[in-house]
Amino acid sequence: MPVNITEDFVRQLMAQVDFLTKQNNTLTATVVSMNQTINELNQTIKELKEQLNKNSKNSSKPPSSDGLKKPVVKKNRSLRESSGKKQGAQEGHDGVHLSVISNPDHTREHTHEILPSVFNIPLATGTIKNMVSRCAESLKDTYEQIRLKMITLGLIHCDETGSRVDGKICWVHVASDLDYTYLTINQRRGQIGMDAANVLPHAHGIIVHDCWSSYWKYQDVTHAICCAHLLRELNGVIENHPEQTWAVRFKNLLLSMKKVHDKALLSDENEVSYYHRHKFDKEYNSIIKTAYEENPLPEISAKKHGRKKKSKVLNLVCRLDNYKESVCLFIKNLCVPFDNNQAERDLRMVKVKTKVSGCFRSEEGAQEYLTIMSYIGTARKHGINAFTAIREALNGTPDIIFN
């Protein structure tokens, strides 16, 4: 029996099909959106776990941030080779620190307590403050001479670290080398603080740094990146992202380059052989290619303008790609060190002071401390111990460090 299909019935069926099609499209879009949200949440969870796993051995975090829970150092993960020397102070090491004389704030109170107890000499904290200020004032010209010396150097180590001044975070900037130490303080960490130190704006040689973005704004210098920082970041990738095969290869490449660099220095060679330079260059490019394959650049979203946010791993890959010349400079120029340990050592007493005292009470007191420590650090590098240096400063002959 033939079915009588009316036009109204057909319209109703078409309407139902349209409704179901729209509902299906809506559900499909909802599923896509939910999957995207899930992926973003999973990425967030991964980044938070990675943040929790960070310590001074696998990131740029300072050792002081490790707290009581010390990071576990895995076998073969050390960033440097053993020197073969016994532990403890080495022969010729100057272990004298100027904490009693140079600290303008907290240690001054300790000095006020210690001197009457030991020497039966009553001494007001104001008197100690005046002594510190007088010492810093006597070093003003010498401090300026150190700054001028820094400008003429062919290679400068640069770094910065935070310190509290009157309850606020300020930044101590250092410019140094094997012979000189120049420390300043500023409320800003970036280029404003660096410009105020008045060294980098006039420099024309090589500056070694940790790849902090502000350093790249100085275009009249040659940049060298601290590879020890890179090794720590690579350790973090290896620990938190075991699927990233390129990270192990890149770490091994850096260590191989360092071994060849150090061997060339010990042999008094002028440069690394072409064979090694070509070999390292080829391996570097191969690793970066693999890194991009494992971390493809995010595509532009149709709904959102611009690219999606890059992962921290991809940011590291892009940095290694963009700054290849600066990463590899130490293998092409043997005068360039593998790391920026010199600057970190010159900032160490500032970190110790902050850890013990908590903060400086004034920016003026902080600068007095840094003026004196710049002088002491420079004197030590010239074989003059802290006591002799301060004695000469108070006697009006601080220029002994330049003789």
Coordinates of C-alpha atoms in Angstrom, one line a residue:
M1 CA 0.0 0.0 0.0
P2 CA 1.7 3.3 -1.0
V3 CA 2.5 5.7 1.8
N4 CA 1.0 9.1 1.4
I5 CA 3.8 11.6 2.2
T6 CA 2.6 15.1 2.4
E7 CA 4.6 18.3 2.1
D8 CA 4.0 19.1 5.7
F9 CA 5.4 15.8 6.8
V10 CA 8.5 16.4 4.7
R11 CA 9.0 19.8 6.1
Q12 CA 8.7 18.4 9.7
L13 CA 11.4 15.8 8.9
M14 CA 13.7 18.4 7.4
A15 CA 13.2 20.6 10.4
Q16 CA 14.1 17.7 12.7
V17 CA 17.2 16.9 10.7
D18 CA 18.3 20.5 10.8
F19 CA 17.7 20.6 14.6
L20 CA 19.6 17.4 15.2
T21 CA 22.4 18.6 12.9
K22 CA 22.7 21.8 14.8
Q23 CA 22.6 20.0 18.1
N24 CA 25.3 17.6 16.9
N25 CA 27.5 20.5 15.8
T26 CA 27.0 22.2 19.2
L27 CA 27.9 19.0 21.0
T28 CA 31.0 18.5 18.8
A29 CA 32.1 22.0 19.5
T30 CA 31.6 21.4 23.2
V31 CA 33.7 18.3 23.1
V32 CA 36.4 20.0 21.2
S33 CA 36.4 22.9 23.7
M34 CA 36.4 20.5 26.7
N35 CA 39.3 18.5 25.2
Q36 CA 41.2 21.8 24.7
T37 CA 40.5 22.8 28.3
I38 CA 41.6 19.3 29.5
N39 CA 44.8 19.7 27.6
E40 CA 45.4 23.1 29.0
L41 CA 44.7 21.9 32.6
N42 CA 47.1 18.9 32.0
Q43 CA 49.7 21.3 30.8
T44 CA 49.2 23.5 33.9
I45 CA 49.4 20.5 36.2
K46 CA 52.7 19.5 34.5
E47 CA 54.1 23.0 34.8
L48 CA 53.1 23.1 38.5
K49 CA 54.8 19.8 39.2
E50 CA 57.8 21.0 37.3
Q51 CA 57.8 24.1 39.5
L52 CA 57.7 22.1 42.6
N53 CA 60.6 19.9 41.5
K54 CA 62.8 22.9 40.8
N55 CA 65.9 23.4 43.0
S56 CA 69.3 24.9 42.7
K57 CA 70.6 21.9 40.9
N58 CA 68.1 21.9 38.0
S59 CA 67.2 25.5 37.6
S60 CA 68.4 29.1 38.1
K61 CA 67.1 29.1 41.7
P62 CA 69.8 30.0 44.3
P63 CA 70.9 27.3 46.9
S64 CA 69.3 29.4 49.7
S65 CA 65.9 28.7 48.2
D66 CA 66.3 24.9 48.8
G67 CA 65.6 25.4 52.5
L68 CA 66.1 22.4 54.9
K69 CA 65.2 19.9 52.2
K70 CA 68.4 19.6 50.2
P71 CA 68.1 18.5 46.6
V72 CA 69.1 15.0 45.8
V73 CA 72.1 15.0 43.5
K74 CA 71.9 12.1 41.2
K75 CA 75.0 10.2 40.0
N76 CA 76.8 11.8 37.0
R77 CA 74.7 14.9 37.2
S78 CA 77.4 17.2 38.6
L79 CA 77.9 20.4 36.5
R80 CA 81.7 20.2 37.0
E81 CA 84.4 17.7 37.2
S82 CA 86.4 16.9 40.3
S83 CA 89.5 18.9 40.8
G84 CA 91.2 16.1 42.7
K85 CA 91.9 18.4 45.6
K86 CA 91.0 17.7 49.3
Q87 CA 87.8 19.3 50.7
G88 CA 88.1 22.5 52.7
A89 CA 90.1 25.7 52.3
Q90 CA 92.9 25.5 49.8
E91 CA 96.4 26.8 50.3
G92 CA 96.5 30.6 49.8
H93 CA 92.8 30.9 50.4
D94 CA 91.9 34.2 52.1
G95 CA 89.3 33.2 54.6
V96 CA 89.1 36.6 56.3
H97 CA 85.8 38.4 55.9
L98 CA 85.0 42.0 56.8
S99 CA 81.6 41.3 58.3
V100 CA 82.4 43.2 61.5
I101 CA 83.7 46.4 59.8
S102 CA 81.8 46.4 56.5
N103 CA 78.2 45.5 57.5
P104 CA 76.4 48.8 58.1
D105 CA 73.3 47.5 59.8
H106 CA 72.7 44.2 61.6
T107 CA 76.4 43.2 62.1
R108 CA 77.0 46.6 63.6
E109 CA 74.7 45.5 66.5
H110 CA 76.8 42.4 67.0
T111 CA 79.9 44.5 67.0
H112 CA 78.4 46.7 69.6
E113 CA 77.9 43.6 71.8
I114 CA 81.1 41.8 71.1
L115 CA 83.7 44.6 71.6
P116 CA 82.6 45.5 75.2
S117 CA 82.5 41.8 76.1
V118 CA 85.9 40.9 74.7
F119 CA 87.9 44.1 75.1
N120 CA 85.9 45.9 77.7
I121 CA 85.5 48.8 75.3
P122 CA 82.2 50.6 75.4
L123 CA 81.2 51.4 71.8
A124 CA 77.9 52.9 70.7
T125 CA 76.3 51.6 67.5
G126 CA 76.3 55.2 66.2
T127 CA 80.1 55.2 66.5
I128 CA 80.4 52.0 64.5
K129 CA 78.1 53.5 61.9
N130 CA 80.3 56.5 61.6
M131 CA 83.4 54.3 61.3
V132 CA 81.7 52.4 58.4
S133 CA 80.6 55.6 56.7
R134 CA 84.1 57.1 57.1
C135 CA 85.7 54.0 55.6
A136 CA 83.2 54.1 52.6
E137 CA 83.9 57.8 52.1
S138 CA 87.6 57.3 52.1
L139 CA 87.1 54.7 49.3
K140 CA 84.9 56.9 47.0
D141 CA 87.8 57.7 44.6
T142 CA 89.1 54.2 44.6
Y143 CA 85.6 52.9 44.0
E144 CA 85.3 55.1 40.9
Q145 CA 88.7 53.9 39.7
I146 CA 87.4 50.4 39.9
R147 CA 84.4 51.3 37.8
L148 CA 86.7 53.0 35.2
K149 CA 88.8 49.8 35.1
M150 CA 85.8 47.7 34.4
I151 CA 84.9 49.8 31.4
T152 CA 88.2 49.1 29.8
L153 CA 88.2 45.3 30.3
G154 CA 87.9 43.0 27.3
L155 CA 85.7 40.6 29.3
I156 CA 83.2 41.3 32.1
H157 CA 81.2 39.0 34.2
C158 CA 77.7 40.3 35.0
D159 CA 75.0 39.2 37.4
E160 CA 72.4 40.5 39.8
T161 CA 70.7 39.4 43.0
G162 CA 67.9 40.6 45.2
S163 CA 68.3 42.0 48.6
R164 CA 65.9 43.7 51.0
V165 CA 66.4 47.4 51.8
D166 CA 64.1 49.0 54.4
G167 CA 61.5 46.2 53.8
K168 CA 61.6 46.6 50.0
I169 CA 63.3 44.4 47.3
C170 CA 66.3 46.1 45.7
W171 CA 68.9 44.6 43.3
V172 CA 72.6 44.3 43.7
H173 CA 74.4 44.4 40.3
V174 CA 77.9 43.1 39.9
A175 CA 80.5 43.7 37.1
S176 CA 83.7 41.8 37.7
D177 CA 86.6 39.8 36.4
L178 CA 89.6 38.0 37.8
D179 CA 91.1 41.3 39.1
Y180 CA 88.3 43.7 39.9
T181 CA 84.9 43.7 41.7
Y182 CA 82.3 46.4 41.2
L183 CA 79.0 46.2 43.2
T184 CA 76.1 48.6 43.0
I185 CA 72.5 48.7 44.3
N186 CA 69.3 49.9 42.6
Q187 CA 65.6 49.5 43.0
R188 CA 65.4 48.1 39.5
R189 CA 66.7 44.8 38.3
G190 CA 66.7 45.5 34.5
Q191 CA 68.3 47.9 32.2
I192 CA 67.6 50.9 34.4
G193 CA 69.5 49.4 37.3
M194 CA 72.3 48.3 34.9
D195 CA 72.6 51.7 33.4
A196 CA 72.7 53.3 36.8
A197 CA 75.8 51.1 37.6
N198 CA 77.4 53.0 34.6
V199 CA 79.5 50.1 33.3
L200 CA 77.7 48.3 30.6
P201 CA 76.6 51.4 28.7
H202 CA 80.3 52.1 28.1
A203 CA 81.6 48.6 27.6
H204 CA 82.7 47.3 24.2
G205 CA 84.2 43.9 24.9
I206 CA 82.6 40.6 25.9
I207 CA 80.0 40.3 28.7
V208 CA 79.2 36.9 30.3
H209 CA 75.7 36.6 31.7
D210 CA 72.8 34.2 32.4
C211 CA 70.7 35.3 29.4
W212 CA 68.5 37.7 31.3
S213 CA 66.7 39.7 28.7
S214 CA 68.0 43.1 29.8
Y215 CA 71.6 42.2 29.0
W216 CA 70.7 41.8 25.3
K217 CA 69.7 45.5 25.1
Y218 CA 73.5 46.3 25.1
Q219 CA 74.4 46.0 21.4
D220 CA 78.0 47.4 21.5
V221 CA 79.2 44.2 23.2
T222 CA 79.7 40.6 22.4
H223 CA 77.5 38.3 24.5
A224 CA 78.5 35.0 26.1
I225 CA 75.9 32.9 27.9
C226 CA 76.7 31.0 31.1
C227 CA 76.6 27.4 30.1
A228 CA 76.4 26.3 33.8
H229 CA 72.9 27.9 33.9
L230 CA 72.0 26.0 30.7
L231 CA 73.1 22.7 32.3
R232 CA 70.8 23.3 35.3
E233 CA 67.9 24.0 33.0
L234 CA 68.6 20.9 31.0
N235 CA 68.7 18.8 34.2
G236 CA 65.2 20.2 34.9
V237 CA 64.0 19.1 31.5
I238 CA 65.6 15.7 31.8
E239 CA 64.0 15.1 35.3
N240 CA 60.6 16.5 34.5
H241 CA 60.2 15.5 30.8
P242 CA 61.9 12.2 30.2
E243 CA 60.4 12.0 26.8
Q244 CA 62.6 15.0 25.7
T245 CA 65.5 13.0 24.2
W246 CA 67.2 16.1 22.8
A247 CA 67.9 17.4 26.4
V248 CA 70.3 14.6 27.2
R249 CA 72.1 15.0 23.9
F250 CA 72.5 18.7 24.4
K251 CA 73.8 18.3 28.0
N252 CA 76.4 15.8 26.7
L253 CA 77.3 18.2 23.9
L254 CA 78.0 21.0 26.4
L255 CA 80.1 18.8 28.6
S256 CA 82.1 17.5 25.6
M257 CA 82.7 21.1 24.5
K258 CA 83.8 22.1 28.0
K259 CA 86.2 19.1 28.1
V260 CA 87.8 20.1 24.8
H261 CA 87.9 23.8 25.9
D262 CA 89.7 23.0 29.1
K263 CA 92.1 20.6 27.5
A264 CA 93.1 23.3 24.9
L265 CA 93.7 25.8 27.8
L266 CA 95.9 23.3 29.6
S267 CA 97.9 22.7 26.5
D268 CA 98.4 26.4 25.9
E269 CA 96.7 26.2 22.6
N270 CA 95.4 29.4 20.9
E271 CA 92.2 27.8 19.6
V272 CA 90.2 24.6 19.4
S273 CA 90.8 22.6 16.3
Y274 CA 88.7 23.0 13.2
Y275 CA 87.7 19.3 13.5
H276 CA 86.1 19.8 16.9
R277 CA 84.5 23.1 16.0
H278 CA 82.9 21.6 12.9
K279 CA 81.9 18.5 14.8
F280 CA 80.2 20.5 17.6
D281 CA 78.5 22.8 15.2
K282 CA 77.0 19.9 13.3
E283 CA 75.8 18.2 16.4
Y284 CA 74.3 21.4 17.8
N285 CA 72.2 21.9 14.6
S286 CA 71.1 18.2 14.7
I287 CA 70.0 18.5 18.3
I288 CA 68.0 21.7 17.7
K289 CA 66.3 20.0 14.8
T290 CA 65.3 17.1 17.0
A291 CA 64.2 19.5 19.7
Y292 CA 61.8 21.2 17.4
E293 CA 60.4 17.9 16.2
E294 CA 59.7 17.0 19.8
N295 CA 58.3 20.4 20.6
P296 CA 56.6 21.8 17.5
L297 CA 55.7 25.5 17.4
P298 CA 52.1 26.1 18.4
E299 CA 49.7 26.8 15.6
I300 CA 47.7 30.0 15.4
S301 CA 44.2 29.6 16.8
A302 CA 41.3 30.4 14.6
K303 CA 39.3 32.0 17.4
K304 CA 42.2 33.7 19.3
H305 CA 44.6 36.2 17.8
G306 CA 48.3 35.3 17.8
R307 CA 50.1 32.1 18.7
K308 CA 49.5 30.0 21.7
K309 CA 51.7 30.4 24.7
K310 CA 55.0 28.4 24.3
S311 CA 55.9 25.8 26.9
K312 CA 59.0 26.4 29.0
V313 CA 60.8 23.6 27.2
L314 CA 60.0 25.2 23.8
N315 CA 61.2 28.5 25.1
L316 CA 64.5 27.0 26.1
V317 CA 64.8 25.3 22.6
C318 CA 64.1 28.7 20.9
R319 CA 66.7 30.4 23.1
L320 CA 69.3 27.8 22.3
D321 CA 68.5 28.2 18.6
N322 CA 68.4 32.0 18.6
Y323 CA 71.6 32.5 20.7
K324 CA 73.7 29.7 19.3
E325 CA 76.7 32.0 18.8
S326 CA 76.6 33.2 22.4
V327 CA 76.3 29.7 23.8
C328 CA 79.2 28.4 21.7
L329 CA 81.5 31.5 22.1
F330 CA 83.6 29.8 24.7
I331 CA 84.6 27.1 22.2
K332 CA 85.5 29.6 19.5
N333 CA 87.3 32.0 21.9
L334 CA 89.4 30.4 24.6
C335 CA 89.4 33.6 26.6
V336 CA 85.7 33.2 27.2
P337 CA 84.9 31.0 30.3
F338 CA 82.3 28.1 30.2
D339 CA 80.3 29.6 33.1
N340 CA 79.6 32.8 35.0
N341 CA 80.9 31.6 38.3
Q342 CA 83.2 34.6 38.8
A343 CA 80.1 36.9 39.1
E344 CA 78.3 34.5 41.3
R345 CA 81.3 34.3 43.7
D346 CA 81.5 38.1 43.8
L347 CA 77.8 38.2 44.9
R348 CA 78.1 35.4 47.5
M349 CA 78.9 37.7 50.5
V350 CA 75.8 39.8 49.6
K351 CA 73.7 36.6 49.8
V352 CA 75.3 35.6 53.1
K353 CA 74.7 39.1 54.5
T354 CA 71.1 39.0 53.5
K355 CA 70.6 35.5 54.9
V356 CA 72.2 36.5 58.3
S357 CA 70.9 40.0 58.7
G358 CA 67.7 39.9 56.7
C359 CA 68.0 43.3 55.1
F360 CA 69.7 46.6 55.0
R361 CA 68.1 49.5 56.8
S362 CA 68.7 52.1 54.2
E363 CA 69.9 52.3 50.6
E364 CA 72.7 54.5 51.7
G365 CA 73.9 51.9 54.2
A366 CA 73.6 49.2 51.5
Q367 CA 75.8 51.3 49.1
E368 CA 78.4 51.9 51.8
Y369 CA 78.6 48.1 52.3
L370 CA 78.9 47.5 48.6
T371 CA 81.6 50.2 48.2
I372 CA 83.7 48.5 50.9
M373 CA 83.0 45.0 49.6
S374 CA 84.0 46.1 46.0
Y375 CA 87.3 47.4 47.5
I376 CA 87.8 44.2 49.6
G377 CA 87.0 41.9 46.7
T378 CA 89.4 43.7 44.5
A379 CA 92.1 43.8 47.1
R380 CA 91.7 40.0 47.7
K381 CA 92.1 39.4 43.9
H382 CA 95.4 41.3 44.1
G383 CA 96.7 39.2 47.0
I384 CA 95.9 41.7 49.8
N385 CA 94.0 40.4 52.8
A386 CA 91.0 42.2 54.2
F387 CA 92.7 43.5 57.3
T388 CA 95.6 45.1 55.4
A389 CA 93.2 46.6 52.9
I390 CA 91.0 48.2 55.5
R391 CA 94.0 49.5 57.4
E392 CA 95.3 51.2 54.3
A393 CA 91.9 52.6 53.5
L394 CA 91.6 54.2 56.9
N395 CA 95.2 55.5 56.6
G396 CA 94.3 57.2 53.4
T397 CA 96.2 54.9 51.0
P398 CA 93.6 52.6 49.5
D399 CA 95.2 52.8 46.1
I400 CA 97.5 50.0 47.3
I401 CA 95.3 47.7 45.3
F402 CA 96.4 49.3 42.0
N403 CA 100.2 49.0 42.8

